[in-house]
GROMACS .gro file of C-alpha atoms in nm:
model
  354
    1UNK     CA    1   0.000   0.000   0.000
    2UNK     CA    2   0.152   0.357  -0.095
    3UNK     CA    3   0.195   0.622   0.161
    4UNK     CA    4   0.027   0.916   0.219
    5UNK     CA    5   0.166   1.255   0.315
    6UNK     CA    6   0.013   1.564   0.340
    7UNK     CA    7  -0.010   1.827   0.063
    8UNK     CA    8   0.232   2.108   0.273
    9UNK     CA    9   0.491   1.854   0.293
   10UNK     CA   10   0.459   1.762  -0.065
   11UNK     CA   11   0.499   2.123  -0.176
   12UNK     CA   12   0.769   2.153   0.100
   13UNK     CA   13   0.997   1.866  -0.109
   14UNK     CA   14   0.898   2.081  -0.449
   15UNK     CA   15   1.213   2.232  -0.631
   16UNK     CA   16   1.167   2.628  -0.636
   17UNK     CA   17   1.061   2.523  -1.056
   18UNK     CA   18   0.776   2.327  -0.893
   19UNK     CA   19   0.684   2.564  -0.560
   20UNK     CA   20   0.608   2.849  -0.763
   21UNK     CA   21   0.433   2.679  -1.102
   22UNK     CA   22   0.139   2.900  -1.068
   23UNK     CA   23   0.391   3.246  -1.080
   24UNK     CA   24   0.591   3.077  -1.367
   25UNK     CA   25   0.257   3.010  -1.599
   26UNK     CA   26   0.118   3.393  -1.552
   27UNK     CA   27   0.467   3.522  -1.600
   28UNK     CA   28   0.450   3.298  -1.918
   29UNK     CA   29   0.060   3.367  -2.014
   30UNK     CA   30   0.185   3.785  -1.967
   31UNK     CA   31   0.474   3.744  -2.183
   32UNK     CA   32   0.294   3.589  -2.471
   33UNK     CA   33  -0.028   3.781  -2.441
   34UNK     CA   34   0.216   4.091  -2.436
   35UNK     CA   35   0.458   3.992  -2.704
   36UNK     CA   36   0.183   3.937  -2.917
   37UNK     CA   37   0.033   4.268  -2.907
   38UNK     CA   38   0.319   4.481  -2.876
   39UNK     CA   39   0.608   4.319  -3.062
   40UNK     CA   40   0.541   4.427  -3.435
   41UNK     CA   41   0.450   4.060  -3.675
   42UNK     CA   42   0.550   3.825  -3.396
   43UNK     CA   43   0.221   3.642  -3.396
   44UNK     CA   44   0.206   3.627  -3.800
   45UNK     CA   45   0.557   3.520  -3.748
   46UNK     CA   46   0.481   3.216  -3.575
   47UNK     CA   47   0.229   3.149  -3.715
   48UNK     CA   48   0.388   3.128  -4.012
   49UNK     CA   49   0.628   2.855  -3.919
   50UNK     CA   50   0.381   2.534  -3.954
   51UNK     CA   51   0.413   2.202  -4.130
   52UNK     CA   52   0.055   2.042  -4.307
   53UNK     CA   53  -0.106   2.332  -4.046
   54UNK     CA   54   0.054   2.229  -3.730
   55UNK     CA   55   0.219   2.534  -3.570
   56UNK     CA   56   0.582   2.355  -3.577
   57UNK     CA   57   0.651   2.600  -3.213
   58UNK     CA   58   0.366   2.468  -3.046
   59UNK     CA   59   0.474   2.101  -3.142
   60UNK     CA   60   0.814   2.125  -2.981
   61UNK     CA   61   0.696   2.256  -2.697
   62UNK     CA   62   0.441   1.997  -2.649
   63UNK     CA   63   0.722   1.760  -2.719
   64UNK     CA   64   0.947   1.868  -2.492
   65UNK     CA   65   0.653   1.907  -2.195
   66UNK     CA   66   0.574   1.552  -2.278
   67UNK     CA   67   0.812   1.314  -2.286
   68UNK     CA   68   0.968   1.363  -1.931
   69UNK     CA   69   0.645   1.247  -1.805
   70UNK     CA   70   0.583   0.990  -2.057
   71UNK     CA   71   0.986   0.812  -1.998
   72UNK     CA   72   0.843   0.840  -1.627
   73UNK     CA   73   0.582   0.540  -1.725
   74UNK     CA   74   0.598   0.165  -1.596
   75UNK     CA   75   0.519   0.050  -1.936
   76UNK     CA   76   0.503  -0.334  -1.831
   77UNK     CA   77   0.200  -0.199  -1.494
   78UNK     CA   78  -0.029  -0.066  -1.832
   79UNK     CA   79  -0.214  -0.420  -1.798
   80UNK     CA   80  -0.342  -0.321  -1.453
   81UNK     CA   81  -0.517  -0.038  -1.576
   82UNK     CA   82  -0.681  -0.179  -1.850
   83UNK     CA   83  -0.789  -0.454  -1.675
   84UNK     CA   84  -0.999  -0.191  -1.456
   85UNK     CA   85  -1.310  -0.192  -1.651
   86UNK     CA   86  -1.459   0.091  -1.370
   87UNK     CA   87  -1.190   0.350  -1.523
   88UNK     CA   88  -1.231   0.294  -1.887
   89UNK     CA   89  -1.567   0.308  -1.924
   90UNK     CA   90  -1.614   0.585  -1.705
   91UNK     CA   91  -1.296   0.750  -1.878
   92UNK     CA   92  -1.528   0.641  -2.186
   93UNK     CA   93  -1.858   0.846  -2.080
   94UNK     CA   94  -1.728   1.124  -1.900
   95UNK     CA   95  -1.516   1.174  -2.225
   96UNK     CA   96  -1.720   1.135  -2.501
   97UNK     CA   97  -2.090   1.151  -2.390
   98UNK     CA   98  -2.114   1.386  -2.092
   99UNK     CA   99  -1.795   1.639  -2.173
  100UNK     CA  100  -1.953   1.728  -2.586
  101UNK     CA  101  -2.299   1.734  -2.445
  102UNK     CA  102  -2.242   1.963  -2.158
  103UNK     CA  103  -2.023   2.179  -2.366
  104UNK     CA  104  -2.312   2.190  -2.628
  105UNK     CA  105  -2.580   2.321  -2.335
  106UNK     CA  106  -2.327   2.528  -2.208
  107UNK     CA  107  -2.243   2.719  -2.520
  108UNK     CA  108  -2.607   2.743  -2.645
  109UNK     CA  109  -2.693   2.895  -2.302
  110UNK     CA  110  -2.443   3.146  -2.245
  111UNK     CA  111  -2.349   3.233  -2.611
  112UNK     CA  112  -2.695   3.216  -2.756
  113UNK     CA  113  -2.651   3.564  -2.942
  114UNK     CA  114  -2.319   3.508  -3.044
  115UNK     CA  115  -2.272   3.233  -3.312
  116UNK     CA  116  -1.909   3.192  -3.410
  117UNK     CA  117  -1.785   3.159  -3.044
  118UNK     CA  118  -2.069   2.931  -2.979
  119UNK     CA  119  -1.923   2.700  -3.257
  120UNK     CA  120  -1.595   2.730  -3.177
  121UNK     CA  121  -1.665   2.613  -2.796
  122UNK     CA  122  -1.881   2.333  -2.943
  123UNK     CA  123  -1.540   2.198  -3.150
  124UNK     CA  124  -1.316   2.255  -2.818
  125UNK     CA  125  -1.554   2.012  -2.629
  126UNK     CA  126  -1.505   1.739  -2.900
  127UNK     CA  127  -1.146   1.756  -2.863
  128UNK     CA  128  -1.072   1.531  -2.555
  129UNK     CA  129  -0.736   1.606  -2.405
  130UNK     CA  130  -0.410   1.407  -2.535
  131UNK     CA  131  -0.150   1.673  -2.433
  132UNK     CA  132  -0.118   1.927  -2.115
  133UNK     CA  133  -0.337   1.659  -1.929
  134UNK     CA  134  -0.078   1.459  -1.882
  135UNK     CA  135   0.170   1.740  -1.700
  136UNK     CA  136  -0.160   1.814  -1.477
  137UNK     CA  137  -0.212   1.469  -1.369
  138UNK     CA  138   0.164   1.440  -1.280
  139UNK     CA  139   0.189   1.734  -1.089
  140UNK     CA  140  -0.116   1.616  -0.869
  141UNK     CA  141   0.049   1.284  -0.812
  142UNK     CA  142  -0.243   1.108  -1.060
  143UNK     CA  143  -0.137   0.787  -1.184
  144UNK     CA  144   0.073   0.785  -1.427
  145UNK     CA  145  -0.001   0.475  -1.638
  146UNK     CA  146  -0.350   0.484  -1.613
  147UNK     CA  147  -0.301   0.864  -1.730
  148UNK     CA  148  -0.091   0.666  -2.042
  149UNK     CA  149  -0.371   0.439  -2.119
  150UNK     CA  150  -0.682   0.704  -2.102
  151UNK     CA  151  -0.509   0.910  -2.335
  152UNK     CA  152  -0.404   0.656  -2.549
  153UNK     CA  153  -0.749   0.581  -2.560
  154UNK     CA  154  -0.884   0.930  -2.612
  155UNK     CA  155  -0.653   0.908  -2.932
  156UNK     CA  156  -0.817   0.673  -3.111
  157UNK     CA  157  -1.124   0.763  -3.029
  158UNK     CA  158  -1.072   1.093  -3.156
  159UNK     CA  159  -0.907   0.993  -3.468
  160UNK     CA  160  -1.284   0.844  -3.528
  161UNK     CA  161  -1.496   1.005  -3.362
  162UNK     CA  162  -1.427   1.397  -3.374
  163UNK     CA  163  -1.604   1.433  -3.722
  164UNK     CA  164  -1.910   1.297  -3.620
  165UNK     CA  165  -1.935   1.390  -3.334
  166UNK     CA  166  -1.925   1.778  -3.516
  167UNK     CA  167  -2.139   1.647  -3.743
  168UNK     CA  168  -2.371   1.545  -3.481
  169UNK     CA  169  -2.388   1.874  -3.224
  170UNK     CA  170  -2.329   2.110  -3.558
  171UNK     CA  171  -2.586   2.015  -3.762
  172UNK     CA  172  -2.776   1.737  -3.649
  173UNK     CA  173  -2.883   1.791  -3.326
  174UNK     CA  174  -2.934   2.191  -3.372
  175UNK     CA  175  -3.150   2.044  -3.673
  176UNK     CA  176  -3.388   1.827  -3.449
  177UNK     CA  177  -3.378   2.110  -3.170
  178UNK     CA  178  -3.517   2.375  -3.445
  179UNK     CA  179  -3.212   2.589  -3.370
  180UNK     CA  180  -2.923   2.716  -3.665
  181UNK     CA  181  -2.728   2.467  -3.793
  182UNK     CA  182  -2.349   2.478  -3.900
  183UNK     CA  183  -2.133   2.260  -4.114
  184UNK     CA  184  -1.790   2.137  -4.024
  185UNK     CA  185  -1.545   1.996  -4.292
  186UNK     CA  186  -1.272   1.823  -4.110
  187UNK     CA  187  -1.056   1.542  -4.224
  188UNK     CA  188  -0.960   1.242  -4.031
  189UNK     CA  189  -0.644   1.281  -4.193
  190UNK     CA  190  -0.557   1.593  -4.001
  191UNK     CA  191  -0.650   1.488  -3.688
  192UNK     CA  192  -0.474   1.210  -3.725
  193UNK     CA  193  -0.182   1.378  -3.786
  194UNK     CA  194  -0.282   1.565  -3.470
  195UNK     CA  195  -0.247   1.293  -3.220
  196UNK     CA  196   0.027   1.170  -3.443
  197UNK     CA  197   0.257   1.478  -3.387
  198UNK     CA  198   0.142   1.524  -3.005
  199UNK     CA  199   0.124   1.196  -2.844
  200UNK     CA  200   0.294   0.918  -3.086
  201UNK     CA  201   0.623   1.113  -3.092
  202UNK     CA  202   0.660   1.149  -2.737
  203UNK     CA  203   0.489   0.776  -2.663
  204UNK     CA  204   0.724   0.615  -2.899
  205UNK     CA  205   1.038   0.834  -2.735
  206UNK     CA  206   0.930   0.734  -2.347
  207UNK     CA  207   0.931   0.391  -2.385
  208UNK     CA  208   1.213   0.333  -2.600
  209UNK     CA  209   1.406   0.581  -2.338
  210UNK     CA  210   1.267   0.278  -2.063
  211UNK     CA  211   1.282  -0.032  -2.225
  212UNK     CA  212   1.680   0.096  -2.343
  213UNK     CA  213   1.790   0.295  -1.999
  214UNK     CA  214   1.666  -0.005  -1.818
  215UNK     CA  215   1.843  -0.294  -2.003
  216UNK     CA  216   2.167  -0.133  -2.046
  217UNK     CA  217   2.176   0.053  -1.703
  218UNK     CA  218   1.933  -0.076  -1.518
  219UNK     CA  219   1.633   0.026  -1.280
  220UNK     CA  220   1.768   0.219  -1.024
  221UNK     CA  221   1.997   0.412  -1.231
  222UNK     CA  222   1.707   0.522  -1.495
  223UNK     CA  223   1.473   0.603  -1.180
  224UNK     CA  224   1.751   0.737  -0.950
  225UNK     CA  225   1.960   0.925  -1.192
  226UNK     CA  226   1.838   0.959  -1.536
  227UNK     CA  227   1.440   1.081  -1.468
  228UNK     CA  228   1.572   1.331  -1.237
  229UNK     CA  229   1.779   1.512  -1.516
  230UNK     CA  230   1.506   1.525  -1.768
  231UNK     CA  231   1.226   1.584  -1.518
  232UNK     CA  232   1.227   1.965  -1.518
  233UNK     CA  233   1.207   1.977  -1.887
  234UNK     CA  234   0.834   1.869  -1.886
  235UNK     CA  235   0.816   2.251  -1.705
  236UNK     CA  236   1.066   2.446  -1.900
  237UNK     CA  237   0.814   2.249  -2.254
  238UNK     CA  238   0.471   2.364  -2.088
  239UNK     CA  239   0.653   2.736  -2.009
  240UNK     CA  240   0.739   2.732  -2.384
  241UNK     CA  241   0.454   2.660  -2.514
  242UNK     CA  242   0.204   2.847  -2.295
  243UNK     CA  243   0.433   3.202  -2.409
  244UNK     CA  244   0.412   3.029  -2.757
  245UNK     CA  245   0.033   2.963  -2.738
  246UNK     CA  246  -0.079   3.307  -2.626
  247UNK     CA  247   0.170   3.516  -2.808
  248UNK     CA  248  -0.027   3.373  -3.116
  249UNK     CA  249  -0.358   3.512  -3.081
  250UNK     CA  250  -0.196   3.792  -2.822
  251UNK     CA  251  -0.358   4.079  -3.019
  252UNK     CA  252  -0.711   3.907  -3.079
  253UNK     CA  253  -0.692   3.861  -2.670
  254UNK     CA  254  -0.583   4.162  -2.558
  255UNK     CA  255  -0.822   4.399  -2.834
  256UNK     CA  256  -1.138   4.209  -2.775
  257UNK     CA  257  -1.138   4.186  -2.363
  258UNK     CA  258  -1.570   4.160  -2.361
  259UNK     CA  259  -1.514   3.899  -2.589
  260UNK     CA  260  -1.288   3.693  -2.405
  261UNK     CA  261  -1.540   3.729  -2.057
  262UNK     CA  262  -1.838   3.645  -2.258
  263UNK     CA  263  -1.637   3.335  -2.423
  264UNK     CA  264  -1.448   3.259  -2.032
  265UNK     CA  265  -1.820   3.204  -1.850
  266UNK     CA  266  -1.898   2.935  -2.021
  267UNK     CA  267  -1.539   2.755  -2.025
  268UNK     CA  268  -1.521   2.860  -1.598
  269UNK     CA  269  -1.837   2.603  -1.597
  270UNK     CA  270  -1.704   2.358  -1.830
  271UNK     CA  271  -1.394   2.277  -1.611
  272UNK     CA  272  -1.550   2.303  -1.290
  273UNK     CA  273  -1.845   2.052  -1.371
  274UNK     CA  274  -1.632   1.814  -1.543
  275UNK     CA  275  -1.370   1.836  -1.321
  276UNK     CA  276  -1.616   1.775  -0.996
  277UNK     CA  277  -1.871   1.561  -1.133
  278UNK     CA  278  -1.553   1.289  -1.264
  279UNK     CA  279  -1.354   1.322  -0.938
  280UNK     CA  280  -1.745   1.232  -0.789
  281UNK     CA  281  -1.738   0.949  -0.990
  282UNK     CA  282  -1.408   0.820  -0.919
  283UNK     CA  283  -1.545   0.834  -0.554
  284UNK     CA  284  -1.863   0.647  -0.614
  285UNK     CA  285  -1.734   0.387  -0.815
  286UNK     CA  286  -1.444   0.293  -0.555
  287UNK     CA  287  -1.109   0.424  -0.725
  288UNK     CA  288  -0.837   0.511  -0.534
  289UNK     CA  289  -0.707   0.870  -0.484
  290UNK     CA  290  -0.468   0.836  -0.835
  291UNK     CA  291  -0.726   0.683  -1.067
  292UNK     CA  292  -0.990   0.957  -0.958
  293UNK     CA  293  -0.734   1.215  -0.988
  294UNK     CA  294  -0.649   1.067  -1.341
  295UNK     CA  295  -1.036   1.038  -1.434
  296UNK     CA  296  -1.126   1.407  -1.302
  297UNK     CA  297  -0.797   1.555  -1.526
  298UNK     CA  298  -0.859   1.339  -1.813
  299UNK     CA  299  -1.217   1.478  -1.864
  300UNK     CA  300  -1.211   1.810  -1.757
  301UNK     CA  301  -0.888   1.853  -2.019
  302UNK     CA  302  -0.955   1.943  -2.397
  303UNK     CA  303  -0.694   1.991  -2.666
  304UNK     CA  304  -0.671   2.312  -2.778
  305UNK     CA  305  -0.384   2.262  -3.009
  306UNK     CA  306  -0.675   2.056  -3.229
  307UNK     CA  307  -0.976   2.292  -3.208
  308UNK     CA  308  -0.777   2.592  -3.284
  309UNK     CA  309  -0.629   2.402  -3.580
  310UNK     CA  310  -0.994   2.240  -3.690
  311UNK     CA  311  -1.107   2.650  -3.638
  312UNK     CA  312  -0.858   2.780  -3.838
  313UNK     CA  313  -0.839   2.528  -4.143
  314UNK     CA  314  -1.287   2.551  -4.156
  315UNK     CA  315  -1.363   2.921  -4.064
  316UNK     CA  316  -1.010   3.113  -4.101
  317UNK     CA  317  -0.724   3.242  -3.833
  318UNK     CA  318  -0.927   3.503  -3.822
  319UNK     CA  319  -1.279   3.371  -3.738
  320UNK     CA  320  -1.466   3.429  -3.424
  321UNK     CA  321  -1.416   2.977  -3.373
  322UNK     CA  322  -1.025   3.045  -3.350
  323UNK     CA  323  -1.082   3.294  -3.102
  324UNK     CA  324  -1.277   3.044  -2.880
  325UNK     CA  325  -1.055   2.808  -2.906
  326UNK     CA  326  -0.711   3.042  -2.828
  327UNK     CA  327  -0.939   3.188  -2.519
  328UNK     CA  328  -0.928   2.752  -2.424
  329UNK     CA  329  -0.613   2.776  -2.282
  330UNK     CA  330  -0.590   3.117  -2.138
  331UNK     CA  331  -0.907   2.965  -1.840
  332UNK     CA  332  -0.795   2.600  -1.851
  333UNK     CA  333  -0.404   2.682  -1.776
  334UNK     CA  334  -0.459   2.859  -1.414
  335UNK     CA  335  -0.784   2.698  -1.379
  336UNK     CA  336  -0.638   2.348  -1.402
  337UNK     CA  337  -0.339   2.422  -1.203
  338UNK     CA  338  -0.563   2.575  -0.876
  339UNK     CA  339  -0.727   2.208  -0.927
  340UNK     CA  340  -0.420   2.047  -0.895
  341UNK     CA  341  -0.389   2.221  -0.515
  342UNK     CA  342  -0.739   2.158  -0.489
  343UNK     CA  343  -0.637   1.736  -0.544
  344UNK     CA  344  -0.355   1.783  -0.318
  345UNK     CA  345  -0.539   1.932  -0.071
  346UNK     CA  346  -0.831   1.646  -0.092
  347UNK     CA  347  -0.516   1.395  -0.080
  348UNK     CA  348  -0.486   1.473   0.316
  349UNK     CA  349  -0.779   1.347   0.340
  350UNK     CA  350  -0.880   1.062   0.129
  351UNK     CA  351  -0.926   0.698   0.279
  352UNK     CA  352  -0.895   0.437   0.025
  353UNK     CA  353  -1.066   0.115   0.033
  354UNK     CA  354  -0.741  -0.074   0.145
   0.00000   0.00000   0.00000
């Protein structure tokens, strides 16, 4: 059985890198949003620098944040978590059912006069999260492989399931409920290519960095010595590519301000029900403390990096949908980190079955 400690002496054992995350990702969020507006073609500029419409930036970043976590994995433990039937089909509903849906009443409630942020919230909701979710779940001492798996999962999934599922709450559904309906032409190709670039890379790289540290030097030294030098680049990635992410759209932000509140109410809900209602479930349907941490981050997550690039390619970088999509980030970043105090915090005082 694991052992428990409390969330202040967690944070006390933190590097200064980890103590002070929070300070680091608004100093981050700042320097984008500002670069953006005030340094003259930056955004354009990055933009600019993209391979088959994946902002080639972003992508390192992501890379970077990702693999020190994912080289972190027990690859040969992934059997005991999906062998828990409890988590993956509750990973499975919370994910695909209940996350689109409530996005769809959300958006339709709270943005009813304002149609292309509407849509664009719609498309973040149908992209589960395959990315950041991972550092999240880490930082809140989640489990790990079961993390692996769910967004493993969630890859495939989407890969199948993202165009029809816009096909469904776009058109379909806004059809039968006598409300405006709105195409959306997305290939499976590109997203794809999406979870391709943003989870296979870094996937492939982990456990090749496991299965080879550990047969040529062993288990101790790849836990002891070699994690802890490539640990803090999963922080020095996510830094990157938040500055990255909102120096992008910095401009849009920072010129439209009633634009971004009307589009953040709706998004504030989003990750607070999600988050809640699947760290409830995790509860109710007898997971320990890291599988309902896992669960709550897994759902409550969306990936940005493929709405804004499904916005973009369908209604232009200009479109009220990118906008949506850029404002993602900018609420999940700080809102998701507060819930990763908010899980350490409920760590204190969880009792698992055992």
């Amino acid at each position: 059985m694991s052992t428990r400690t409390d969330a202040p002496a967690v944070v006390a054992r933190l590097s200064r890198l980890d103590r002070f995350l929070p300070v680091w990702i608004l100093l981050a969020m700042a320097v984008g949003l500002l670069g953006g507006r005030f340094v003259p073609g930056l955004g354009p500029a990055l933009d600019g620098v993209a391979l088959g419409g994946v902002s080639l930036p972003i992508a390192l970043g992501l890379l970077i944040m990702m693999y020190p976590v994912l080289a972190k994995v027990r690859y040969d433990r992934l059997d005991t978590v999906t062998g828990d039937r409890r988590l993956m089909v509750a990973s499975l509903v919370l994910n695909w059912v209940l996350g689109p849906a409530l996005m769809f009443a959300l958006a339709w409630l709270l943005l009813p006069d304002l149609p292309e942020y509407r849509t664009g919230l719609i498309i973040v909701g149908l992209a589960r999260c395959i990315a950041m979710v991972i550092i999240w779940n880490d930082l809140a001492c989640g489990d790990r492989e079961a993390a692996a798996v769910l967004v493993a999962l969630n890859s495939v999934f989407q890969v199948f399931a993202f165009a029809a599922l816009g096909w469904f709450y776009l058109d379909v559904l806004p059809g039968w409920l006598g409300l405006p309906q709105t195409d959306l032409d997305v290939s499976p190709w590109q997203i794809a290519g999406s979870v391709l670039i943003f989870l296979g890379i870094p996937l492939v790289a982990g456990y090749l960095s496991r299965r080879i540290g550990e047969r040529t030097k062993g288990r101790d030294w790849y836990e002891s010595r070699f994690l802890p030098r490539i640990g803090p680049f999963a922080l020095y990635g996510l830094l990157f590519t938040i500055v990255i992410l909102f120096a992008l759209q910095g401009e849009a932000i920072t010129s439209r301000p009633l634009d971004v509140v009307r589009i953040a109410l709706p998004l504030l809900a989003y990750f607070a029900i999600m988050w809640a209602g699947s760290y409830a479930t995790g509860r109710a349907i007898g997971l320990g403390y890291e599988r309902t941490t896992t669960l709550a981050f897994t759902a409550a997550g969306n990936n940005f990096e493929l709405a804004i690039a499904v916005a973009i390619a369908t209604f232009g970088v200009t479109s009220g949908q990118a906008l949506a999509g850029v404002v993602g980030p900018l609420i999940e970043v700080p809102v998701l980190v507060a819930l990763v105090y908010v899980s350490l915090a409920a760590r204190r005082r969880w009792k698992d079955p055992a």
